[in-house]
mmCIF file of C-alpha atoms in Angstrom:
data_model
loop_
_atom_site.group_PDB
_atom_site.id
_atom_site.type_symbol
_atom_site.label_atom_id
_atom_site.label_comp_id
_atom_site.label_asym_id
_atom_site.label_seq_id
_atom_site.Cartn_x
_atom_site.Cartn_y
_atom_site.Cartn_z
ATOM 1 C CA UNK U 14 -7.218 -0.354 25.905
ATOM 2 C CA UNK U 15 -6.870 2.999 24.389
ATOM 3 C CA UNK U 16 -5.626 2.642 20.501
ATOM 4 C CA UNK U 17 -4.583 6.241 18.599
ATOM 5 C CA UNK U 18 -4.342 4.961 14.721
ATOM 6 C CA UNK U 19 -2.774 7.545 12.221
ATOM 7 C CA UNK U 20 -3.068 7.086 8.603
ATOM 8 C CA UNK U 21 -2.563 9.353 5.679
ATOM 9 C CA UNK U 22 -5.253 7.165 4.258
ATOM 10 C CA UNK U 23 -8.936 8.614 4.250
ATOM 11 C CA UNK U 24 -11.167 5.934 5.965
ATOM 12 C CA UNK U 25 -14.460 6.647 5.325
ATOM 13 C CA UNK U 26 -15.546 4.218 7.878
ATOM 14 C CA UNK U 27 -14.992 1.822 10.320
ATOM 15 C CA UNK U 28 -16.833 -0.921 8.422
ATOM 16 C CA UNK U 29 -14.713 -0.568 4.936
ATOM 17 C CA UNK U 30 -14.000 -3.962 3.219
ATOM 18 C CA UNK U 31 -11.062 -4.540 1.598
ATOM 19 C CA UNK U 32 -8.538 -1.738 2.986
ATOM 20 C CA UNK U 33 -5.807 -3.195 5.003
ATOM 21 C CA UNK U 34 -6.136 -0.100 7.849
ATOM 22 C CA UNK U 35 -9.997 -0.636 8.512
ATOM 23 C CA UNK U 36 -9.713 -4.113 8.801
ATOM 24 C CA UNK U 37 -7.149 -3.921 11.397
ATOM 25 C CA UNK U 38 -8.835 -1.035 13.554
ATOM 26 C CA UNK U 39 -11.861 -2.936 13.025
ATOM 27 C CA UNK U 40 -10.382 -6.608 14.383
ATOM 28 C CA UNK U 41 -8.491 -4.142 17.407
ATOM 29 C CA UNK U 42 -12.275 -3.328 18.048
ATOM 30 C CA UNK U 43 -13.709 -6.952 18.026
ATOM 31 C CA UNK U 44 -10.977 -7.757 20.760
ATOM 32 C CA UNK U 45 -12.158 -4.781 22.787
ATOM 33 C CA UNK U 46 -10.011 -2.473 22.419
ATOM 34 C CA UNK U 47 -11.381 1.412 22.080
ATOM 35 C CA UNK U 48 -9.868 2.785 18.323
ATOM 36 C CA UNK U 49 -9.047 6.178 17.628
ATOM 37 C CA UNK U 50 -8.715 6.505 13.537
ATOM 38 C CA UNK U 51 -7.244 9.893 12.607
ATOM 39 C CA UNK U 52 -6.685 10.323 8.766
ATOM 40 C CA UNK U 53 -6.834 13.518 6.156
ATOM 41 C CA UNK U 54 -9.761 14.664 4.397
ATOM 42 C CA UNK U 55 -8.772 16.553 1.748
ATOM 43 C CA UNK U 56 -12.403 17.384 0.728
ATOM 44 C CA UNK U 57 -13.724 18.291 4.089
ATOM 45 C CA UNK U 58 -14.734 21.604 4.922
ATOM 46 C CA UNK U 59 -13.977 21.287 8.775
ATOM 47 C CA UNK U 60 -11.897 18.602 10.582
ATOM 48 C CA UNK U 61 -14.951 16.439 12.411
ATOM 49 C CA UNK U 62 -15.088 13.409 14.503
ATOM 50 C CA UNK U 63 -17.348 10.726 13.799
ATOM 51 C CA UNK U 64 -18.326 8.095 16.196
ATOM 52 C CA UNK U 65 -18.174 4.526 15.622
ATOM 53 C CA UNK U 66 -18.773 2.805 18.831
ATOM 54 C CA UNK U 67 -18.664 3.944 22.314
ATOM 55 C CA UNK U 68 -15.146 4.508 22.541
ATOM 56 C CA UNK U 69 -14.181 4.436 19.198
ATOM 57 C CA UNK U 70 -14.179 6.995 16.198
ATOM 58 C CA UNK U 71 -12.621 8.621 13.323
ATOM 59 C CA UNK U 72 -11.176 11.762 13.589
ATOM 60 C CA UNK U 73 -10.884 13.153 9.704
ATOM 61 C CA UNK U 74 -8.829 15.937 9.788
ATOM 62 C CA UNK U 75 -8.577 18.472 6.946
ATOM 63 C CA UNK U 76 -5.609 18.722 5.544
ATOM 64 C CA UNK U 77 -4.414 19.836 1.903
ATOM 65 C CA UNK U 78 -4.265 17.541 -1.043
ATOM 66 C CA UNK U 79 -1.828 14.764 -0.019
ATOM 67 C CA UNK U 80 -2.908 11.653 -2.857
ATOM 68 C CA UNK U 81 -2.508 11.792 -6.390
ATOM 69 C CA UNK U 82 -0.804 15.429 -6.717
ATOM 70 C CA UNK U 83 2.306 16.889 -8.004
ATOM 71 C CA UNK U 84 5.610 16.390 -5.683
ATOM 72 C CA UNK U 85 5.991 19.992 -4.570
ATOM 73 C CA UNK U 86 1.754 20.020 -3.554
ATOM 74 C CA UNK U 87 2.180 16.902 -2.021
ATOM 75 C CA UNK U 88 5.334 18.220 0.333
ATOM 76 C CA UNK U 89 3.973 21.036 1.127
ATOM 77 C CA UNK U 90 0.359 19.125 2.819
ATOM 78 C CA UNK U 91 2.829 16.778 4.056
ATOM 79 C CA UNK U 92 5.208 18.991 6.004
ATOM 80 C CA UNK U 93 1.877 20.238 7.625
ATOM 81 C CA UNK U 94 0.175 16.840 8.599
ATOM 82 C CA UNK U 95 1.908 16.808 11.850
ATOM 83 C CA UNK U 96 0.739 20.248 13.389
ATOM 84 C CA UNK U 97 -3.032 19.233 11.516
ATOM 85 C CA UNK U 98 -2.970 16.308 13.293
ATOM 86 C CA UNK U 99 -1.743 17.709 16.731
ATOM 87 C CA UNK U 100 -4.352 20.469 16.528
ATOM 88 C CA UNK U 101 -7.096 18.310 15.631
ATOM 89 C CA UNK U 102 -6.204 16.060 18.460
ATOM 90 C CA UNK U 103 -5.878 18.663 21.288
ATOM 91 C CA UNK U 104 -9.046 19.753 20.669
ATOM 92 C CA UNK U 105 -11.433 16.826 19.972
ATOM 93 C CA UNK U 106 -9.405 14.033 21.789
ATOM 94 C CA UNK U 107 -7.978 15.727 24.528
ATOM 95 C CA UNK U 108 -9.813 13.797 27.226
ATOM 96 C CA UNK U 109 -8.412 10.424 25.714
ATOM 97 C CA UNK U 110 -5.514 9.136 27.475
ATOM 98 C CA UNK U 111 -3.913 6.615 24.569
ATOM 99 C CA UNK U 112 -1.622 3.420 25.591
ATOM 100 C CA UNK U 113 -0.605 2.592 22.078
ATOM 101 C CA UNK U 114 0.094 4.995 19.094
ATOM 102 C CA UNK U 115 -0.110 2.618 15.728
ATOM 103 C CA UNK U 116 1.172 4.992 12.150
ATOM 104 C CA UNK U 117 1.911 3.524 9.392
ATOM 105 C CA UNK U 118 4.595 5.457 6.589
ATOM 106 C CA UNK U 119 4.219 7.556 4.357
ATOM 107 C CA UNK U 120 4.464 10.280 5.468
ATOM 108 C CA UNK U 121 7.777 10.045 7.913
ATOM 109 C CA UNK U 122 6.115 14.174 9.075
ATOM 110 C CA UNK U 123 3.744 12.183 11.674
ATOM 111 C CA UNK U 124 6.589 12.432 14.045
ATOM 112 C CA UNK U 125 5.393 15.510 16.248
ATOM 113 C CA UNK U 126 2.655 14.143 16.653
ATOM 114 C CA UNK U 127 3.549 10.968 17.767
ATOM 115 C CA UNK U 128 6.286 12.734 19.857
ATOM 116 C CA UNK U 129 3.726 14.853 21.499
ATOM 117 C CA UNK U 130 1.202 11.819 22.675
ATOM 118 C CA UNK U 131 4.034 9.480 23.586
ATOM 119 C CA UNK U 132 5.229 12.389 25.993
ATOM 120 C CA UNK U 133 1.678 13.441 26.890
ATOM 121 C CA UNK U 134 0.101 9.710 27.691
ATOM 122 C CA UNK U 135 3.308 7.763 28.144
ATOM 123 C CA UNK U 136 2.169 5.745 25.335
ATOM 124 C CA UNK U 137 3.982 2.839 23.261
ATOM 125 C CA UNK U 138 4.319 3.553 19.804
ATOM 126 C CA UNK U 139 4.330 1.064 16.936
ATOM 127 C CA UNK U 140 5.286 1.716 13.342
ATOM 128 C CA UNK U 141 3.675 -0.075 10.248
ATOM 129 C CA UNK U 142 6.523 0.251 7.786
ATOM 130 C CA UNK U 143 4.934 0.980 4.523
ATOM 131 C CA UNK U 144 7.066 2.987 2.746
ATOM 132 C CA UNK U 145 10.905 3.796 3.298
ATOM 133 C CA UNK U 146 11.076 7.754 2.390
ATOM 134 C CA UNK U 147 12.911 9.881 1.074
ATOM 135 C CA UNK U 148 14.962 6.684 -0.090
ATOM 136 C CA UNK U 149 12.310 5.731 -2.203
ATOM 137 C CA UNK U 150 12.590 9.213 -3.954
ATOM 138 C CA UNK U 151 15.773 9.234 -4.431
ATOM 139 C CA UNK U 152 15.598 6.071 -5.747
ATOM 140 C CA UNK U 153 13.572 7.014 -8.927
ATOM 141 C CA UNK U 154 14.638 11.312 -9.207
ATOM 142 C CA UNK U 155 12.747 12.829 -7.473
ATOM 143 C CA UNK U 156 15.266 13.880 -4.796
ATOM 144 C CA UNK U 157 18.900 14.132 -4.892
ATOM 145 C CA UNK U 158 21.538 13.992 -2.302
ATOM 146 C CA UNK U 159 23.311 16.788 -4.529
ATOM 147 C CA UNK U 160 22.588 20.673 -5.923
ATOM 148 C CA UNK U 161 19.497 22.555 -5.195
ATOM 149 C CA UNK U 162 17.528 19.384 -3.851
ATOM 150 C CA UNK U 163 19.950 18.417 -1.266
ATOM 151 C CA UNK U 164 18.639 20.205 1.737
ATOM 152 C CA UNK U 165 15.347 18.421 1.273
ATOM 153 C CA UNK U 166 16.557 15.227 1.012
ATOM 154 C CA UNK U 167 18.750 15.378 4.390
ATOM 155 C CA UNK U 168 15.628 17.037 6.195
ATOM 156 C CA UNK U 169 13.349 14.367 5.524
ATOM 157 C CA UNK U 170 16.293 11.803 6.503
ATOM 158 C CA UNK U 171 16.489 13.723 9.818
ATOM 159 C CA UNK U 172 12.657 13.053 10.547
ATOM 160 C CA UNK U 173 13.188 9.200 9.096
ATOM 161 C CA UNK U 174 15.406 8.798 11.748
ATOM 162 C CA UNK U 175 13.555 10.534 14.444
ATOM 163 C CA UNK U 176 10.526 8.615 13.889
ATOM 164 C CA UNK U 177 12.592 5.271 13.767
ATOM 165 C CA UNK U 178 14.003 6.476 17.354
ATOM 166 C CA UNK U 179 10.659 7.649 18.855
ATOM 167 C CA UNK U 180 9.174 3.997 17.513
ATOM 168 C CA UNK U 181 8.913 1.161 20.283
ATOM 169 C CA UNK U 182 8.586 -1.199 17.797
ATOM 170 C CA UNK U 183 8.859 -1.728 13.816
ATOM 171 C CA UNK U 184 6.716 -3.826 11.880
ATOM 172 C CA UNK U 185 8.024 -4.469 8.580
ATOM 173 C CA UNK U 186 5.697 -5.667 5.577
ATOM 174 C CA UNK U 187 8.863 -8.597 4.617
ATOM 175 C CA UNK U 188 12.216 -9.930 5.321
ATOM 176 C CA UNK U 189 13.531 -8.009 2.943
ATOM 177 C CA UNK U 190 12.263 -4.738 4.216
ATOM 178 C CA UNK U 191 13.125 -5.845 7.459
ATOM 179 C CA UNK U 192 16.793 -6.895 6.479
ATOM 180 C CA UNK U 193 16.891 -3.069 4.596
ATOM 181 C CA UNK U 194 16.292 -1.113 7.624
ATOM 182 C CA UNK U 195 18.732 -2.944 9.582
ATOM 183 C CA UNK U 196 21.576 -2.144 6.726
ATOM 184 C CA UNK U 197 20.442 1.535 6.337
ATOM 185 C CA UNK U 198 19.768 2.191 9.918
ATOM 186 C CA UNK U 199 22.295 -0.229 12.159
ATOM 187 C CA UNK U 200 22.039 1.976 15.458
ATOM 188 C CA UNK U 201 18.132 0.863 15.246
ATOM 189 C CA UNK U 202 17.789 -1.665 18.201
ATOM 190 C CA UNK U 203 17.523 -4.860 16.782
ATOM 191 C CA UNK U 204 14.710 -5.777 19.284
ATOM 192 C CA UNK U 205 12.686 -2.991 17.535
ATOM 193 C CA UNK U 206 12.539 -4.792 14.050
ATOM 194 C CA UNK U 207 10.368 -7.748 13.083
ATOM 195 C CA UNK U 208 7.263 -8.424 10.487
ATOM 196 C CA UNK U 209 4.465 -7.743 10.529
ATOM 197 C CA UNK U 210 3.043 -7.956 6.799
ATOM 198 C CA UNK U 211 0.058 -6.322 5.265
ATOM 199 C CA UNK U 212 -2.972 -8.284 5.957
ATOM 200 C CA UNK U 213 -7.011 -8.290 5.282
ATOM 201 C CA UNK U 214 -10.180 -9.671 6.676
ATOM 202 C CA UNK U 215 -10.059 -12.023 3.504
ATOM 203 C CA UNK U 216 -12.902 -11.903 1.779
ATOM 204 C CA UNK U 217 -12.080 -15.320 -1.059
ATOM 205 C CA UNK U 218 -14.542 -14.730 -4.099
ATOM 206 C CA UNK U 219 -14.667 -16.042 -7.207
ATOM 207 C CA UNK U 220 -16.943 -15.623 -10.353
ATOM 208 C CA UNK U 221 -19.309 -18.364 -12.277
ATOM 209 C CA UNK U 222 -18.494 -17.770 -16.075
ATOM 210 C CA UNK U 223 -21.498 -16.140 -17.157
ATOM 211 C CA UNK U 224 -20.672 -13.653 -14.681
ATOM 212 C CA UNK U 225 -17.487 -12.542 -15.623
ATOM 213 C CA UNK U 226 -19.072 -12.239 -18.961
ATOM 214 C CA UNK U 227 -21.430 -9.818 -18.228
ATOM 215 C CA UNK U 228 -18.915 -7.960 -16.214
ATOM 216 C CA UNK U 229 -16.589 -7.946 -19.425
ATOM 217 C CA UNK U 230 -19.363 -7.200 -21.836
ATOM 218 C CA UNK U 231 -20.124 -3.970 -19.847
ATOM 219 C CA UNK U 232 -16.288 -2.563 -20.094
ATOM 220 C CA UNK U 233 -16.110 -3.644 -23.657
ATOM 221 C CA UNK U 234 -13.752 -6.327 -22.994
ATOM 222 C CA UNK U 235 -13.452 -9.528 -24.930
ATOM 223 C CA UNK U 236 -15.045 -12.849 -23.081
ATOM 224 C CA UNK U 237 -13.033 -15.193 -25.136
ATOM 225 C CA UNK U 238 -9.262 -13.861 -23.890
ATOM 226 C CA UNK U 239 -7.219 -13.786 -20.686
ATOM 227 C CA UNK U 240 -7.800 -10.760 -18.974
ATOM 228 C CA UNK U 241 -4.723 -9.475 -17.454
ATOM 229 C CA UNK U 242 -5.150 -6.687 -15.238
ATOM 230 C CA UNK U 243 -3.000 -3.995 -13.236
ATOM 231 C CA UNK U 244 -5.236 -1.604 -10.376
ATOM 232 C CA UNK U 245 -4.131 0.876 -8.642
ATOM 233 C CA UNK U 246 -1.916 3.992 -8.468
ATOM 234 C CA UNK U 247 -0.606 5.108 -11.504
ATOM 235 C CA UNK U 248 2.578 7.402 -10.552
ATOM 236 C CA UNK U 249 6.278 6.849 -11.294
ATOM 237 C CA UNK U 250 6.783 4.283 -8.733
ATOM 238 C CA UNK U 251 5.030 2.240 -11.335
ATOM 239 C CA UNK U 252 7.842 3.289 -13.699
ATOM 240 C CA UNK U 253 4.776 3.730 -16.545
ATOM 241 C CA UNK U 254 7.486 4.376 -19.428
ATOM 242 C CA UNK U 255 8.175 0.631 -18.843
ATOM 243 C CA UNK U 256 5.119 -0.414 -18.539
ATOM 244 C CA UNK U 257 4.164 1.357 -22.460
ATOM 245 C CA UNK U 258 7.399 -1.183 -23.395
ATOM 246 C CA UNK U 259 5.756 -4.423 -21.898
ATOM 247 C CA UNK U 260 2.199 -3.781 -23.494
ATOM 248 C CA UNK U 261 4.452 -2.999 -27.026
ATOM 249 C CA UNK U 262 6.054 -5.935 -26.126
ATOM 250 C CA UNK U 263 3.095 -7.915 -25.675
ATOM 251 C CA UNK U 264 0.768 -6.579 -28.270
ATOM 252 C CA UNK U 265 1.089 -9.033 -31.079
ATOM 253 C CA UNK U 266 0.047 -12.007 -28.746
ATOM 254 C CA UNK U 267 -3.234 -13.866 -29.670
ATOM 255 C CA UNK U 268 -5.661 -14.688 -26.395
ATOM 256 C CA UNK U 269 -4.806 -12.041 -24.075
ATOM 257 C CA UNK U 270 -6.042 -8.607 -23.338
ATOM 258 C CA UNK U 271 -4.376 -5.989 -20.686
ATOM 259 C CA UNK U 272 -6.277 -3.481 -18.692
ATOM 260 C CA UNK U 273 -5.115 -0.548 -16.805
ATOM 261 C CA UNK U 274 -7.438 0.778 -14.242
ATOM 262 C CA UNK U 275 -6.275 3.888 -12.053
ATOM 263 C CA UNK U 276 -5.732 7.066 -11.004
ATOM 264 C CA UNK U 277 -2.148 9.243 -10.305
ATOM 265 C CA UNK U 278 0.303 11.784 -11.713
ATOM 266 C CA UNK U 279 1.255 8.967 -14.617
ATOM 267 C CA UNK U 280 -1.906 8.628 -16.123
ATOM 268 C CA UNK U 281 -1.594 11.092 -18.883
ATOM 269 C CA UNK U 282 1.636 8.967 -20.375
ATOM 270 C CA UNK U 283 -1.419 6.370 -20.796
ATOM 271 C CA UNK U 284 -3.919 7.870 -22.188
ATOM 272 C CA UNK U 285 -1.345 9.489 -24.847
ATOM 273 C CA UNK U 286 -0.748 5.921 -25.441
ATOM 274 C CA UNK U 287 -3.870 4.584 -25.734
ATOM 275 C CA UNK U 288 -4.685 6.952 -27.816
ATOM 276 C CA UNK U 289 -2.158 6.822 -30.176
ATOM 277 C CA UNK U 290 -1.661 3.036 -30.303
ATOM 278 C CA UNK U 291 -3.377 0.879 -32.851
ATOM 279 C CA UNK U 292 -3.286 -2.276 -30.283
ATOM 280 C CA UNK U 293 -6.206 -3.802 -30.174
ATOM 281 C CA UNK U 294 -5.780 -6.109 -26.842
ATOM 282 C CA UNK U 295 -5.301 -2.786 -24.444
ATOM 283 C CA UNK U 296 -8.010 -1.064 -22.176
ATOM 284 C CA UNK U 297 -6.970 1.970 -20.546
ATOM 285 C CA UNK U 298 -9.827 2.399 -17.357
ATOM 286 C CA UNK U 299 -9.070 5.792 -15.488
ATOM 287 C CA UNK U 300 -10.482 4.717 -11.893
ATOM 288 C CA UNK U 301 -13.102 2.913 -10.540
ATOM 289 C CA UNK U 302 -14.829 3.529 -6.938
ATOM 290 C CA UNK U 303 -14.245 1.148 -4.379
ATOM 291 C CA UNK U 304 -16.541 -1.659 -4.735
ATOM 292 C CA UNK U 305 -17.253 -1.191 -8.393
ATOM 293 C CA UNK U 306 -13.089 -1.863 -8.546
ATOM 294 C CA UNK U 307 -13.134 -4.941 -6.641
ATOM 295 C CA UNK U 308 -15.979 -6.189 -8.850
ATOM 296 C CA UNK U 309 -14.573 -5.288 -11.737
ATOM 297 C CA UNK U 310 -11.304 -6.967 -10.764
ATOM 298 C CA UNK U 311 -13.150 -10.380 -10.408
ATOM 299 C CA UNK U 312 -13.548 -10.788 -13.728
ATOM 300 C CA UNK U 313 -9.973 -10.496 -14.954
ATOM 301 C CA UNK U 314 -7.860 -13.440 -14.845
ATOM 302 C CA UNK U 315 -4.204 -12.261 -14.135
ATOM 303 C CA UNK U 316 -3.144 -9.510 -11.897
ATOM 304 C CA UNK U 317 -0.318 -6.865 -12.336
ATOM 305 C CA UNK U 318 2.345 -5.892 -10.285
ATOM 306 C CA UNK U 319 4.919 -3.084 -11.598
ATOM 307 C CA UNK U 320 7.722 -1.529 -9.789
ATOM 308 C CA UNK U 321 10.565 0.864 -11.111
ATOM 309 C CA UNK U 322 13.992 -0.960 -11.406
ATOM 310 C CA UNK U 323 16.016 1.882 -9.746
ATOM 311 C CA UNK U 324 14.311 1.136 -6.825
ATOM 312 C CA UNK U 325 16.993 -0.155 -3.859
ATOM 313 C CA UNK U 326 14.031 -0.538 -1.212
ATOM 314 C CA UNK U 327 11.975 -3.287 -1.109
ATOM 315 C CA UNK U 328 8.489 -2.632 -1.620
ATOM 316 C CA UNK U 329 5.874 -4.778 -1.162
ATOM 317 C CA UNK U 330 2.368 -3.723 -2.646
ATOM 318 C CA UNK U 331 -1.136 -4.171 -1.043
ATOM 319 C CA UNK U 332 -2.567 -4.601 -4.057
ATOM 320 C CA UNK U 333 -1.167 -8.097 -4.093
ATOM 321 C CA UNK U 334 -4.021 -9.083 -1.550
ATOM 322 C CA UNK U 335 -6.644 -8.010 -4.132
ATOM 323 C CA UNK U 336 -5.526 -10.222 -6.402
ATOM 324 C CA UNK U 337 -5.178 -13.105 -4.299
ATOM 325 C CA UNK U 338 -8.619 -12.467 -2.518
ATOM 326 C CA UNK U 339 -10.034 -13.196 -6.528
ATOM 327 C CA UNK U 340 -8.256 -16.288 -6.979
ATOM 328 C CA UNK U 341 -5.877 -14.448 -9.540
ATOM 329 C CA UNK U 342 -2.309 -15.762 -10.415
ATOM 330 C CA UNK U 343 0.165 -12.622 -10.038
ATOM 331 C CA UNK U 344 2.880 -11.452 -12.555
ATOM 332 C CA UNK U 345 5.298 -9.130 -10.681
ATOM 333 C CA UNK U 346 7.176 -6.910 -12.618
ATOM 334 C CA UNK U 347 9.795 -5.185 -10.358
ATOM 335 C CA UNK U 348 13.096 -4.129 -9.093
ATOM 336 C CA UNK U 349 15.407 -6.601 -7.410
ATOM 337 C CA UNK U 350 15.270 -5.168 -4.397
ATOM 338 C CA UNK U 351 12.124 -6.342 -3.136
ATOM 339 C CA UNK U 352 11.303 -10.041 -2.016
ATOM 340 C CA UNK U 353 7.315 -9.627 -3.854
ATOM 341 C CA UNK U 354 8.098 -11.710 -6.822
ATOM 342 C CA UNK U 355 9.772 -14.785 -4.318
ATOM 343 C CA UNK U 356 6.907 -14.507 -2.331
ATOM 344 C CA UNK U 357 4.756 -15.326 -5.326
ATOM 345 C CA UNK U 358 6.724 -18.182 -6.788
ATOM 346 C CA UNK U 359 7.213 -20.144 -3.496
ATOM 347 C CA UNK U 360 3.551 -19.478 -2.897
ATOM 348 C CA UNK U 361 3.056 -21.359 -6.351
ATOM 349 C CA UNK U 362 0.590 -18.562 -7.344
ATOM 350 C CA UNK U 363 2.194 -16.548 -10.098
ATOM 351 C CA UNK U 364 5.432 -15.449 -11.627
ATOM 352 C CA UNK U 365 8.019 -12.789 -11.116
ATOM 353 C CA UNK U 366 10.213 -10.925 -14.018
ATOM 354 C CA UNK U 367 12.462 -7.839 -13.439
ATOM 355 C CA UNK U 368 11.831 -4.342 -15.024
ATOM 356 C CA UNK U 369 14.269 -3.555 -16.853
ATOM 357 C CA UNK U 370 13.297 -6.155 -19.754
ATOM 358 C CA UNK U 371 10.047 -6.133 -21.590
ATOM 359 C CA UNK U 372 10.453 -9.635 -23.241
ATOM 360 C CA UNK U 373 11.279 -10.926 -19.388
ATOM 361 C CA UNK U 374 7.468 -9.536 -19.451
ATOM 362 C CA UNK U 375 6.159 -11.433 -22.781
ATOM 363 C CA UNK U 376 7.667 -15.073 -21.684
ATOM 364 C CA UNK U 377 5.641 -14.529 -18.128
ATOM 365 C CA UNK U 378 2.514 -13.873 -20.056
ATOM 366 C CA UNK U 379 3.295 -16.331 -22.721
ATOM 367 C CA UNK U 380 3.732 -19.023 -19.757
ATOM 368 C CA UNK U 381 0.444 -18.099 -18.189
ATOM 369 C CA UNK U 382 -1.518 -18.058 -21.468
ATOM 370 C CA UNK U 383 -1.126 -21.842 -21.351
ATOM 371 C CA UNK U 384 -1.692 -22.690 -17.889
ATOM 372 C CA UNK U 385 -4.475 -23.194 -15.847
ATOM 373 C CA UNK U 386 -4.870 -19.937 -14.039
ATOM 374 C CA UNK U 387 -7.837 -21.032 -11.907
ATOM 375 C CA UNK U 388 -5.518 -23.951 -10.168
ATOM 376 C CA UNK U 389 -3.040 -21.019 -9.719
ATOM 377 C CA UNK U 390 -4.671 -18.956 -8.220
ATOM 378 C CA UNK U 391 -6.246 -20.934 -5.887
ATOM 379 C CA UNK U 392 -2.972 -21.605 -5.038
ATOM 380 C CA UNK U 393 -2.645 -17.922 -3.775
ATOM 381 C CA UNK U 394 -5.659 -17.731 -1.949
ATOM 382 C CA UNK U 395 -4.665 -20.534 0.190
ATOM 383 C CA UNK U 396 -1.312 -18.428 0.739
ATOM 384 C CA UNK U 397 -3.387 -15.323 1.960
ATOM 385 C CA UNK U 398 -4.803 -17.407 4.232
ATOM 386 C CA UNK U 399 -2.582 -19.148 5.336
ATOM 387 C CA UNK U 400 -0.045 -15.339 6.011
ATOM 388 C CA UNK U 401 -1.773 -12.356 5.330
ATOM 389 C CA UNK U 402 -5.192 -12.422 7.915
ATOM 390 C CA UNK U 403 -5.597 -9.324 9.820
ATOM 391 C CA UNK U 404 -6.118 -11.257 12.637
ATOM 392 C CA UNK U 405 -2.112 -12.522 12.327
ATOM 393 C CA UNK U 406 -1.526 -9.103 12.292
ATOM 394 C CA UNK U 407 -3.436 -7.601 15.531
ATOM 395 C CA UNK U 408 -2.037 -10.819 17.277
ATOM 396 C CA UNK U 409 1.521 -9.259 16.475
ATOM 397 C CA UNK U 410 0.786 -5.863 17.222
ATOM 398 C CA UNK U 411 -0.226 -6.687 20.697
ATOM 399 C CA UNK U 412 2.098 -9.279 21.270
ATOM 400 C CA UNK U 413 4.745 -6.491 20.815
ATOM 401 C CA UNK U 414 3.191 -4.232 23.003
ATOM 402 C CA UNK U 415 2.852 -6.061 25.756
ATOM 403 C CA UNK U 416 6.851 -6.646 25.297
ATOM 404 C CA UNK U 417 7.848 -3.093 25.818
ATOM 405 C CA UNK U 418 8.791 -2.233 29.349
ATOM 406 C CA UNK U 419 6.508 0.788 30.868
#
């Protein structure tokens, strides 16, 4: 069948590894389906269609900045995405009749293009719910139900409800994610909602001690300490002021070193901290190319996940999969709404704590310094292979597609 995949992620190539969306699309193509990815290209000069195989390709749409920019600029660019995608599809994919439309949040403003293709082609629509917006923005104070920001919140809440209504099936990342949607929007038919976890085409890698040390030396990191790494977006959802509290809380612990590697709107806070602190066990790396980052993570010992404690929505960050593929234990320092910490502890590949108490983070670090992290990390790799393989996600999506009356 013909599948249209809409995403905010700039996918450069179907063969791009370590990407939950390119992995999924490649798996669907391997099963004989034609897949057209439509994604933004913020740096592109013009919209272009890149062919992958006969019947499959990537439509890269020239858009404004929707990633790693200010809230206002991102909001304006996001509002324009639906119309920009629609124009591009009308021009470049007008002769393709789609059977299935798959799309991920963010953004919810893809509603207009989903509605257009669903009506035009009588297509089945499938939402991969990776983000619950605008509630997440409300939780951390970016939006408000009162005052001058209230109309903005109400507009996006309306768009969210419309997107859920037009979706034939809604795949949620975890049980807590699904239960939250059922409570928040009880008008959604229960048969629409199910679990469709983040998944990848697993590439389980482990490095020898010599290989790890060579990478550490390259980045000026100690070879005689356990390295704890946070890698990914550095924005308001991560609660950067609390991360700094955590770094201060572990600053006197021997035998460990902390690395934060990424980019985002809150990076300047960490740069300022890095320049002002006398801590000798912290290194800030302002982002790396994907392939270089994946190699770098392999030289570390423990992966870190941070989420702002104010969240009432159950996030489930996909960066967890990167740590698991490197056979690394994980510390999740999060709000109480998410069940990612419970997943980590039940799977036996790490510990969890809450992101309102830096001393609990310190305790989590101390608990892993004295443990055999290699053994704990292997539990994570095993859990990934059993629960987060892309083949399972493709099975779920195709099964749900076949359930829908057409």
